[in-house]
Coordinates of C-alpha atoms and ligand atoms in Angstrom, one line a residue:
X1 CA -42.2 65.7 -38.9
X2 CA -44.1 62.5 -39.4
X3 CA -42.5 59.5 -37.3
X4 CA -43.0 55.8 -37.8
X5 CA -43.4 52.4 -36.1
X6 CA -40.5 50.3 -35.9
X7 CA -41.2 46.8 -36.8
X8 CA -38.9 44.1 -37.7
X9 CA -36.1 46.6 -38.1
X10 CA -37.8 48.8 -40.6
X11 CA -39.5 52.2 -39.9
X12 CA -43.1 51.8 -41.3
X13 CA -46.4 53.6 -41.4
X14 CA -49.5 52.3 -39.7
X15 CA -51.5 50.2 -41.8
X16 CA -54.7 52.4 -41.5
X17 CA -52.6 55.5 -42.3
X18 CA -54.0 57.5 -39.4
X19 CA -51.8 59.7 -37.2
X20 CA -52.0 61.8 -33.9
X21 CA -49.7 64.7 -32.8
X22 CA -47.6 65.1 -29.7
X23 CA -47.6 68.7 -28.3
X24 CA -46.0 70.4 -25.2
X25 CA -48.3 70.7 -22.3
X26 CA -46.4 73.9 -21.3
X27 CA -47.2 75.6 -24.7
X28 CA -49.7 73.5 -27.0
X29 CA -48.2 75.5 -30.1
X30 CA -44.9 73.6 -29.6
X31 CA -45.3 70.5 -31.8
X32 CA -43.1 67.4 -31.1
X33 CA -44.2 65.4 -34.0
X34 CA -46.9 63.5 -35.7
X35 CA -47.2 59.7 -35.2
X36 CA -48.9 56.7 -36.5
X37 CA -52.2 56.0 -34.8
X38 CA -51.9 52.2 -35.2
X39 CA -54.3 49.4 -34.8
X40 CA -54.4 45.7 -34.5
X41 CA -52.9 45.0 -37.8
X42 CA -49.7 46.8 -36.9
X43 CA -49.7 45.0 -33.5
X44 CA -49.9 41.5 -35.2
X45 CA -47.0 42.5 -37.6
X46 CA -45.0 43.5 -34.5
X47 CA -45.5 40.4 -32.6
X48 CA -44.7 38.3 -35.6
X49 CA -41.4 40.3 -35.8
X50 CA -40.8 39.7 -32.1
X51 CA -41.5 36.1 -32.7
X52 CA -39.1 35.6 -35.6
X53 CA -36.3 37.6 -33.8
X54 CA -36.5 35.3 -30.8
X55 CA -34.5 32.4 -31.6
X56 CA -31.5 34.2 -32.9
X57 CA -31.5 36.6 -30.0
X58 CA -31.6 33.9 -27.3
X59 CA -28.6 32.3 -29.0
X60 CA -26.5 35.6 -28.8
X61 CA -24.2 34.9 -25.6
X62 CA -25.5 37.2 -22.9
X63 CA -22.1 39.1 -22.5
X64 CA -22.6 40.3 -26.1
X65 CA -26.0 41.3 -25.4
X66 CA -24.7 43.1 -22.4
X67 CA -21.9 44.8 -24.6
X68 CA -24.6 46.1 -27.0
X69 CA -26.4 47.6 -23.9
X70 CA -23.2 49.1 -22.9
X71 CA -22.7 51.0 -26.3
X72 CA -26.5 52.1 -26.0
X73 CA -25.8 53.6 -22.7
X74 CA -22.8 55.4 -23.8
X75 CA -24.8 57.0 -26.6
X76 CA -27.7 57.9 -24.1
X77 CA -24.9 59.6 -22.0
X78 CA -23.6 61.5 -25.1
X79 CA -27.2 62.8 -25.8
X80 CA -28.2 63.3 -22.2
X81 CA -28.9 67.1 -22.5
X82 CA -30.8 66.7 -25.9
X83 CA -32.9 64.0 -24.3
X84 CA -33.6 65.9 -21.1
X85 CA -34.8 69.0 -23.1
X86 CA -37.0 67.0 -25.5
X87 CA -38.4 65.3 -22.3
X88 CA -39.3 68.8 -20.8
X89 CA -40.9 69.7 -24.0
X90 CA -42.9 66.7 -24.4
X91 CA -44.2 66.1 -20.8
X92 CA -43.5 69.2 -19.1
X93 CA -41.4 68.5 -16.0
X94 CA -38.4 70.8 -15.3
X95 CA -35.1 70.4 -16.7
X96 CA -33.5 69.6 -13.5
X97 CA -35.7 66.6 -13.2
X98 CA -35.6 65.5 -16.7
X99 CA -31.8 65.4 -16.6
X100 CA -32.2 62.9 -13.6
X101 CA -34.9 61.0 -15.4
X102 CA -32.5 60.6 -18.4
X103 CA -29.5 59.7 -15.8
X104 CA -31.7 57.0 -14.4
X105 CA -32.2 55.4 -17.7
X106 CA -28.5 55.5 -18.3
X107 CA -27.9 54.0 -14.9
X108 CA -30.2 51.2 -15.6
X109 CA -28.7 50.5 -19.0
X110 CA -25.2 50.3 -17.6
X111 CA -26.4 48.1 -14.7
X112 CA -28.0 45.7 -16.9
X113 CA -25.1 45.8 -19.5
X114 CA -23.1 44.3 -16.6
X115 CA -25.7 41.7 -16.0
X116 CA -24.7 40.1 -19.2
X117 CA -21.7 38.6 -17.5
X118 CA -23.6 37.5 -14.4
X119 CA -27.3 36.4 -15.0
X120 CA -26.5 34.0 -12.1
X121 CA -27.9 30.5 -11.8
X122 CA -26.8 28.0 -9.2
X123 CA -25.4 24.4 -8.8
X124 CA -26.3 22.3 -5.9
X125 CA -25.4 18.7 -5.0
X126 CA -27.7 15.6 -6.0
X127 CA -29.0 13.1 -3.6
X128 CA -27.7 10.5 -5.9
X129 CA -24.0 9.6 -6.9
X130 CA -22.6 10.5 -10.5
X131 CA -25.2 13.1 -11.1
X132 CA -24.5 16.7 -11.6
X133 CA -27.4 19.4 -11.5
X134 CA -27.8 23.2 -11.7
X135 CA -30.4 25.8 -12.3
X136 CA -30.1 28.3 -15.3
X137 CA -32.2 31.3 -16.4
X138 CA -34.0 31.3 -19.7
X139 CA -35.6 34.1 -21.3
X140 CA -39.4 34.2 -21.2
X141 CA -39.9 34.9 -24.9
X142 CA -42.2 37.6 -26.4
X143 CA -42.9 40.4 -24.2
X144 CA -45.6 43.0 -24.4
X145 CA -44.4 46.2 -22.9
X146 CA -47.0 49.1 -22.0
X147 CA -45.6 52.2 -20.3
X148 CA -47.0 55.7 -19.0
X149 CA -45.9 59.2 -19.8
X150 CA -44.6 60.5 -16.6
X151 CA -41.1 58.7 -16.8
X152 CA -41.2 58.2 -20.6
X153 CA -37.4 57.4 -20.7
X154 CA -36.4 55.9 -17.3
X155 CA -39.4 53.4 -17.0
X156 CA -39.0 52.0 -20.4
X157 CA -35.3 51.4 -19.7
X158 CA -36.3 49.5 -16.5
X159 CA -38.3 47.0 -18.5
X160 CA -36.2 46.9 -21.8
X161 CA -32.8 46.4 -20.5
X162 CA -33.2 43.4 -18.0
X163 CA -35.6 41.9 -20.7
X164 CA -33.0 42.3 -23.4
X165 CA -30.0 41.2 -21.5
X166 CA -31.9 38.1 -20.6
X167 CA -32.5 37.4 -24.1
X168 CA -36.2 38.2 -24.7
X169 CA -37.7 40.2 -27.6
X170 CA -40.3 43.0 -27.2
X171 CA -43.3 45.0 -28.7
X172 CA -43.5 48.2 -27.0
X173 CA -46.6 50.5 -26.8
X174 CA -45.5 53.9 -25.4
X175 CA -48.0 56.3 -23.9
X176 CA -50.0 58.5 -26.3
X177 CA -48.6 61.8 -24.5
X178 CA -45.0 60.9 -24.9
X179 CA -44.4 59.2 -28.3
X180 CA -41.2 61.3 -29.2
X181 CA -39.4 60.1 -26.4
X182 CA -40.2 56.5 -27.2
X183 CA -39.0 57.1 -30.6
X184 CA -35.6 58.7 -29.6
X185 CA -34.9 55.8 -27.3
X186 CA -35.7 53.1 -30.0
X187 CA -33.8 55.1 -32.5
X188 CA -30.6 55.1 -30.5
X189 CA -30.9 51.3 -29.8
X190 CA -31.6 50.7 -33.5
X191 CA -28.6 52.9 -34.5
X192 CA -26.1 50.9 -32.2
X193 CA -26.8 47.6 -33.9
X194 CA -29.8 46.0 -32.2
X195 CA -30.9 43.2 -34.4
X196 CA -34.0 43.6 -36.3
X197 CA -37.3 42.4 -34.5
X198 CA -35.7 42.4 -31.1
X199 CA -37.5 45.7 -30.1
X200 CA -40.5 46.7 -32.0
X201 CA -42.4 50.0 -31.4
X202 CA -46.0 50.5 -32.1
X203 CA -47.6 54.0 -31.4
X204 CA -51.2 54.4 -30.8
X205 CA -54.0 54.4 -28.1
X206 CA -54.5 52.0 -25.3
X207 CA -57.7 50.8 -26.8
X208 CA -56.5 50.3 -30.4
X209 CA -52.9 49.1 -29.6
X210 CA -52.7 48.2 -25.9
X211 CA -55.7 45.8 -25.8
X212 CA -54.8 43.8 -28.8
X213 CA -51.2 43.6 -27.8
X214 CA -52.0 42.4 -24.3
X215 CA -54.4 40.1 -25.6
X216 CA -52.2 38.6 -28.5
X217 CA -51.9 34.9 -28.2
X218 CA -48.2 34.9 -29.0
X219 CA -47.2 37.1 -26.2
X220 CA -45.7 35.2 -23.4
X221 CA -45.5 38.0 -20.8
X222 CA -47.0 41.6 -20.2
X223 CA -45.0 44.2 -18.4
X224 CA -47.2 47.4 -17.5
X225 CA -46.7 50.4 -15.6
X226 CA -49.6 52.8 -15.3
X227 CA -52.9 53.2 -13.4
X228 CA -54.4 50.5 -11.3
X229 CA -57.7 50.7 -13.3
X230 CA -55.9 49.6 -16.6
X231 CA -53.5 47.3 -14.8
X232 CA -56.5 45.3 -13.5
X233 CA -57.9 45.0 -17.0
X234 CA -54.6 43.8 -18.5
X235 CA -54.1 41.2 -15.7
X236 CA -57.4 39.7 -16.8
X237 CA -56.1 39.4 -20.5
X238 CA -52.9 37.9 -19.2
X239 CA -54.8 35.4 -17.0
X240 CA -56.6 34.2 -20.2
X241 CA -53.3 33.1 -21.6
X242 CA -51.6 32.2 -18.3
X243 CA -49.1 35.0 -19.0
X244 CA -46.7 36.3 -16.4
X245 CA -47.9 39.8 -15.9
X246 CA -45.9 42.5 -14.2
X247 CA -47.8 45.4 -13.0
X248 CA -46.5 48.7 -11.4
X249 CA -49.5 51.0 -10.7
X250 CA -50.7 53.9 -8.5
X251 CA -49.8 55.2 -5.1
X252 CA -51.1 57.5 -2.4
X253 CA -47.8 57.9 -0.6
X254 CA -47.4 59.2 2.8
X255 CA -44.8 61.3 4.6
X256 CA -45.1 61.1 8.3
X257 CA -43.5 64.0 10.5
X258 CA -43.2 63.1 14.1
X259 CA -42.9 65.8 16.9
X260 CA -39.1 64.8 17.3
X261 CA -38.4 65.2 13.4
X262 CA -36.1 67.7 12.0
X263 CA -38.8 70.2 10.7
X264 CA -36.5 72.0 8.3
X265 CA -35.5 68.8 6.7
X266 CA -39.0 67.6 6.4
X267 CA -40.1 70.8 4.7
X268 CA -37.6 70.4 1.9
X269 CA -38.4 66.8 1.5
X270 CA -42.2 67.3 1.5
X271 CA -42.1 70.2 -1.1
X272 CA -39.7 68.1 -3.4
X273 CA -42.0 65.0 -3.0
X274 CA -45.4 66.5 -3.3
X275 CA -44.8 69.1 -6.1
X276 CA -41.8 67.8 -8.1
X277 CA -42.8 66.5 -11.5
X278 CA -45.9 68.6 -10.5
X279 CA -47.0 65.7 -8.3
X280 CA -47.4 63.3 -11.4
X281 CA -44.9 60.6 -9.9
X282 CA -46.0 57.2 -8.9
X283 CA -44.1 57.7 -5.8
X284 CA -45.4 61.4 -5.1
X285 CA -46.1 62.4 -1.6
X286 CA -49.9 63.1 -1.8
X287 CA -50.6 62.6 2.1
X288 CA -48.7 64.4 4.8
X289 CA -49.5 63.2 8.2
X290 CA -48.4 65.4 11.1
X291 CA -48.0 64.6 14.6
X292 CA -50.4 67.0 16.7
X293 CA -47.5 69.0 18.5
X294 CA -46.0 70.2 15.4
X295 CA -49.0 70.4 13.2
X296 CA -49.8 74.0 13.2
X297 CA -46.1 75.2 12.9
X298 CA -45.2 72.9 10.1
X299 CA -48.3 73.3 8.1
X300 CA -48.0 77.2 8.2
X301 CA -44.4 77.1 6.9
X302 CA -45.3 74.6 4.2
X303 CA -47.9 76.9 2.8
X304 CA -45.8 80.0 2.8
X305 CA -43.2 78.0 1.0
X306 CA -45.4 76.3 -1.3
X307 CA -47.0 79.7 -2.4
X308 CA -43.4 81.0 -3.4
X309 CA -42.9 78.1 -5.8
X310 CA -42.5 79.4 -9.3
X311 CA -44.8 77.8 -12.2
X312 CA -43.8 78.0 -15.6
X313 CA -42.3 76.4 -18.7
X314 CA -39.7 73.8 -17.4
X315 CA -37.0 74.8 -20.0
X316 CA -36.7 78.1 -18.0
X317 CA -34.1 76.9 -15.4
X318 CA -35.6 79.4 -12.7
X319 CA -39.0 77.4 -12.7
X320 CA -39.9 75.1 -10.0
X321 CA -43.0 73.5 -11.1
X322 CA -44.0 72.7 -14.8
X323 CA -47.4 72.0 -16.1
X324 CA -49.6 69.0 -15.9
X325 CA -49.5 66.5 -18.8
X326 CA -52.7 67.3 -20.6
X327 CA -56.1 68.9 -20.5
X328 CA -58.0 65.9 -19.1
X329 CA -55.5 65.5 -16.2
X330 CA -56.0 69.2 -15.5
X331 CA -59.6 68.8 -15.4
X332 CA -59.5 65.7 -13.3
X333 CA -57.1 67.5 -10.6
X334 CA -59.7 70.4 -10.4
X335 CA -62.6 67.9 -9.9
X336 CA -60.5 66.4 -7.0
X337 CA -60.1 69.9 -5.5
X338 CA -63.7 70.7 -5.8
X339 CA -64.6 67.3 -4.1
X340 CA -62.2 68.1 -1.2
X341 CA -63.9 71.3 -0.5
X342 CA -67.3 69.6 -0.6
X343 CA -65.8 66.9 1.7
X344 CA -65.1 69.6 4.3
X345 CA -61.3 69.8 4.0
X346 CA -59.6 73.2 4.3
X347 CA -58.2 74.6 1.1
X348 CA -54.9 76.3 2.3
X349 CA -53.4 77.5 -1.0
X350 CA -53.9 76.8 -4.8
X351 CA -57.1 75.3 -5.9
X352 CA -57.2 76.8 -9.4
X353 CA -55.8 76.6 -12.7
X354 CA -52.9 79.2 -13.3
X355 CA -53.4 81.4 -16.5
X356 CA -51.3 84.5 -15.9
X357 CA -49.3 85.5 -18.9
X358 CA -47.4 82.7 -20.6
X359 CA -49.0 80.2 -18.4
X360 CA -52.3 80.5 -20.5
X361 CA -50.3 78.7 -23.3
X362 CA -50.4 75.5 -21.3
X363 CA -51.9 73.3 -18.6
X364 CA -50.7 74.8 -15.3
X365 CA -52.4 74.2 -11.8
X366 CA -51.4 75.9 -8.8
X367 CA -49.7 73.8 -6.0
X368 CA -52.6 72.8 -3.7
X369 CA -52.6 72.1 -0.1
X370 CA -55.6 70.7 2.0
X371 CA -55.6 70.9 5.9
X372 CA -57.9 69.3 8.1
X373 CA -58.3 66.1 5.8
X374 CA -60.0 63.0 7.4
X375 CA -58.5 59.6 6.4
X376 CA -61.8 58.5 5.1
X377 CA -62.1 61.5 2.6
X378 CA -61.8 60.5 -0.9
X379 CA -58.9 63.1 -1.5
X380 CA -57.0 61.1 1.1
X381 CA -57.8 57.7 -0.4
X382 CA -57.8 58.2 -4.2
X383 CA -54.7 58.9 -6.6
X384 CA -55.0 62.2 -8.0
X385 CA -51.8 62.3 -9.9
X386 CA -51.3 66.3 -9.6
X387 CA -50.0 68.8 -7.4
X388 CA -52.4 68.3 -4.5
X389 CA -51.4 67.4 -1.0
X390 CA -53.8 66.4 1.7
X391 CA -52.7 67.0 5.2
X392 CA -53.9 64.8 8.0
X393 CA -53.2 65.2 11.9
X394 CA -52.2 62.2 13.9
X395 CA -52.3 61.8 17.7
X396 CA -49.1 59.8 18.1
X397 CA -46.8 57.5 16.3
X398 CA -49.5 54.7 16.3
X399 CA -52.1 56.7 14.9
X400 CA -49.8 58.1 12.1
X401 CA -48.9 54.5 11.0
X402 CA -52.5 53.3 11.1
X403 CA -53.4 56.5 8.8
X404 CA -50.4 55.9 6.5
X405 CA -51.5 52.1 6.0
X406 CA -55.1 53.1 5.7
X407 CA -55.4 53.1 1.9
X408 CA -55.5 50.6 -0.9
X409 CA -52.1 51.4 -2.1
X410 CA -48.5 50.8 -0.9
X411 CA -45.7 52.1 -3.0
X412 CA -43.5 54.6 -1.1
X413 CA -43.6 55.8 2.3
X414 CA -41.6 58.0 4.6
X415 CA -41.1 59.0 8.2
X416 CA -39.1 62.0 9.9
X417 CA -38.0 61.2 13.3
X418 CA -34.7 61.4 15.4
X419 CA -36.0 58.4 17.5
X420 CA -34.1 55.3 16.2
X421 CA -36.7 53.1 17.6
X422 CA -39.6 54.6 16.0
X423 CA -37.7 54.8 12.8
X424 CA -36.9 50.9 13.0
X425 CA -40.6 50.2 13.9
X426 CA -41.8 52.1 11.0
X427 CA -39.6 50.1 8.5
X428 CA -41.3 47.0 9.8
X429 CA -44.9 48.6 10.0
X430 CA -45.4 50.8 6.9
X431 CA -47.1 48.8 4.2
X432 CA -45.2 49.8 1.3
X433 CA -42.6 48.5 -1.2
X434 CA -40.2 51.4 -0.3
X435 CA -39.6 53.3 2.9
X436 CA -37.5 56.4 3.4
X437 CA -36.3 57.5 6.7
X438 CA -35.6 61.3 7.1
X439 CA -36.0 61.8 3.2
X440 CA -39.0 62.3 1.1
X441 CA -40.9 59.7 -0.8
X442 CA -39.0 59.9 -3.9
X443 CA -35.4 59.2 -5.2
X444 CA -35.2 55.4 -5.9
X445 CA -31.8 54.2 -7.2
X446 CA -31.6 51.7 -9.9
X447 CA -29.9 48.7 -8.0
X448 CA -32.5 48.3 -5.4
X449 CA -36.1 46.7 -6.1
X450 CA -38.7 49.0 -7.0
X451 CA -42.5 48.2 -6.6
X452 CA -45.4 48.3 -4.2
X453 CA -47.9 46.2 -2.3
X454 CA -51.6 46.1 -2.3
X455 CA -53.1 47.8 -5.2
X456 CA -49.7 49.1 -6.4
X457 CA -48.6 45.8 -7.7
X458 CA -49.0 42.1 -8.1
X459 CA -45.9 41.0 -6.4
X460 CA -43.1 41.7 -9.0
X461 CA -40.4 44.4 -8.6
X462 CA -38.4 46.4 -11.1
X463 CA -34.7 47.3 -11.0
X464 CA -31.6 45.6 -9.6
X465 CA -31.5 41.9 -9.3
X466 CA -35.3 41.6 -8.8
X467 CA -35.7 42.7 -12.5
X468 CA -33.7 39.7 -13.6
X469 CA -36.1 37.5 -11.7
X470 CA -39.1 39.2 -13.5
X471 CA -37.6 38.8 -17.2
X472 CA -36.3 35.1 -16.8
X473 CA -37.8 31.7 -15.9
X474 CA -35.7 28.9 -14.2
X475 CA -34.7 25.7 -15.8
X476 CA -33.5 22.8 -13.7
X477 CA -30.7 20.7 -15.3
X478 CA -29.9 17.0 -14.3
X479 CA -26.8 15.3 -15.9
X480 CA -26.7 11.7 -15.0
X481 CA -23.2 10.0 -15.7
X482 CA -23.5 7.0 -13.8
X483 CA -24.6 5.0 -16.8
X484 CA -27.5 3.3 -15.2
X485 CA -31.1 4.4 -14.5
X486 CA -30.9 6.1 -11.1
X487 CA -34.1 7.2 -9.4
X488 CA -34.6 9.9 -6.9
X489 CA -36.5 9.8 -3.7
X490 CA -35.3 6.3 -2.9
X491 CA -37.5 4.5 -5.4
X492 CA -36.1 1.0 -6.0
Ligands
NAP501 P1 -52.5 54.8 -17.9 O1 -53.8 55.5 -18.3 O2 -53.1 53.5 -17.1 O3 -51.7 54.5 -19.2 C1 -50.7 53.7 -19.0 C2 -50.4 53.0 -20.4 O4 -51.5 52.1 -20.8 C3 -50.4 53.9 -21.5 O5 -49.5 53.6 -22.6 C4 -52.0 54.0 -21.9 O6 -52.1 54.2 -23.4 C5 -52.0 52.4 -21.8 N1 -53.4 52.0 -21.8 C6 -54.7 52.6 -21.5 N2 -55.8 51.9 -21.6 C7 -55.3 50.7 -21.9 C8 -56.0 49.5 -22.0 N3 -57.3 49.4 -21.8 N4 -55.3 48.2 -22.4 C9 -54.0 48.4 -22.6 N5 -53.3 49.6 -22.6 C10 -53.9 50.8 -22.0 O7 -51.6 55.5 -16.8 P2 -51.1 57.0 -17.3 O8 -52.1 57.9 -17.1 O9 -50.3 56.9 -18.4 O10 -49.9 57.1 -15.9 C11 -50.1 57.6 -14.8 C12 -50.4 56.3 -13.8 O11 -49.3 55.4 -13.8 C13 -50.6 56.8 -12.5 O12 -51.6 55.8 -11.8 C14 -49.2 56.3 -11.7 O13 -49.3 56.1 -10.4 C15 -49.0 55.2 -12.6 N6 -47.5 55.1 -12.4 C16 -46.8 53.9 -11.7 C17 -45.5 53.7 -11.5 C18 -45.1 52.5 -10.9 O14 -43.8 52.2 -10.9 N7 -45.8 52.1 -9.9 C19 -44.7 54.5 -12.4 C20 -45.2 55.6 -13.1 C21 -46.4 55.9 -13.1 P3 -52.5 55.7 -23.5 O15 -51.4 56.7 -23.3 O16 -52.7 55.6 -25.3 O17 -53.7 56.0 -22.9
MG502 MG1 -53.5 57.9 -20.1

């Protein structure tokens, strides 16, 4: 089937008439649809539509905008299983996880629906008599939204829902690898009565759609989740126009296991964090830092259990690990594995593409563990975004923290210890936007702030109350009812 862009409330073809296909990474003969390969002309139309819709959408009372989101959330809930299955087909992660991903989008949509009756500002007394003053939130305006393929439903809802409840309009460019999920999400919103032009969807590549969208002079804010490399480029486009730019980028997330940690608990958390979503989560654990005394014991058991993970099509409920998203990603992962070997790390399992039987139909890579990794190695520093875990040894707590903090990234982090003092210190000392105690690096809930420090972000946070701060600007209001000119700061 040929899908279309959604611009100004109409489903329309790209001006240039070009298309691209979305196929399953588990079985490339499984086609999810054909989509417009749009360009700057389509972006311009979409931004104009967002511009036209803005005045009316801002005037809709926030509780009414919230009610619309509530209806959307209910429809997501009704369609949960179908959406999860589509997601597994389109980007590969196993059903158990895609169900969770859809649920995350549902949770976020309900949360932000409720925000419609809050959107809290504040009042405060004036220094002058007969004068009232308060602060209210205003929408920012026309927002460009650019998203990755690994959470093709949840991440868009993290951005769309707070932006919409606050009264913004958007143009969305989804990832080339997951256009079908974007279509389904927007279709549901449109069917629930979203006014024309409030959300516009333009399919196409980063270069042909993403760049002109980010550069568009009528865009007031850019919200982006993806790689640090692309985020940096987008930040520059935003700077030219003095736009607010929200960036959520890469990670190199560590789990620390201390000698007093519960090893069984740690093993489960490590496997889930390193190989869930085939390692393709921004919060995936890609570095395991083990204290000397339990290094051998933990690593031996970890390798054994990792070798038992079942690879396959995520639609099969018995499968643990699905494919990686595309061939380019598969090659990139394998290059990093070759590099790790060259750097002198010890390959303990995996390290190659899996092609047995049905696996030959897709892009499967064996879960891979490197031991004896040194903190300066590139496999310990750079985001690989695949099922590759680098294991490092630490002398003690101090060295473990130093290794954990010794990268440019700072999204998630975790420590396994039964020592309450060390756990509390780690919460203070780990340079990351998220810290888990006695749990892996993944599992964020939608009502807490989500984001990272250093190269992972530029200071913003998604989710929870923090998201409302991202998608609104403050206005200070002063009402003087004294009937004379009163001057603040004691001016006579
Ligand atoms: P990506 O290559 O940076 O792409 C992200 C989005 O940007 C896609 O829609 C992409 O379009 C678009 N894009 C690419 N080049 C562009 C350009 N020059 N200008 C404007 N837009 C451009 O990232 P990805 O491979 O999709 O996703 C993986 C990355 O996302 C990892 O680094 C991961 O850590 C990060 N991530 C971060 C978070 C977080 O919350 N911190 C969450 C999930 C993922 P195309 O698809 O057409 O290339
Ligand atoms: Mg990409």
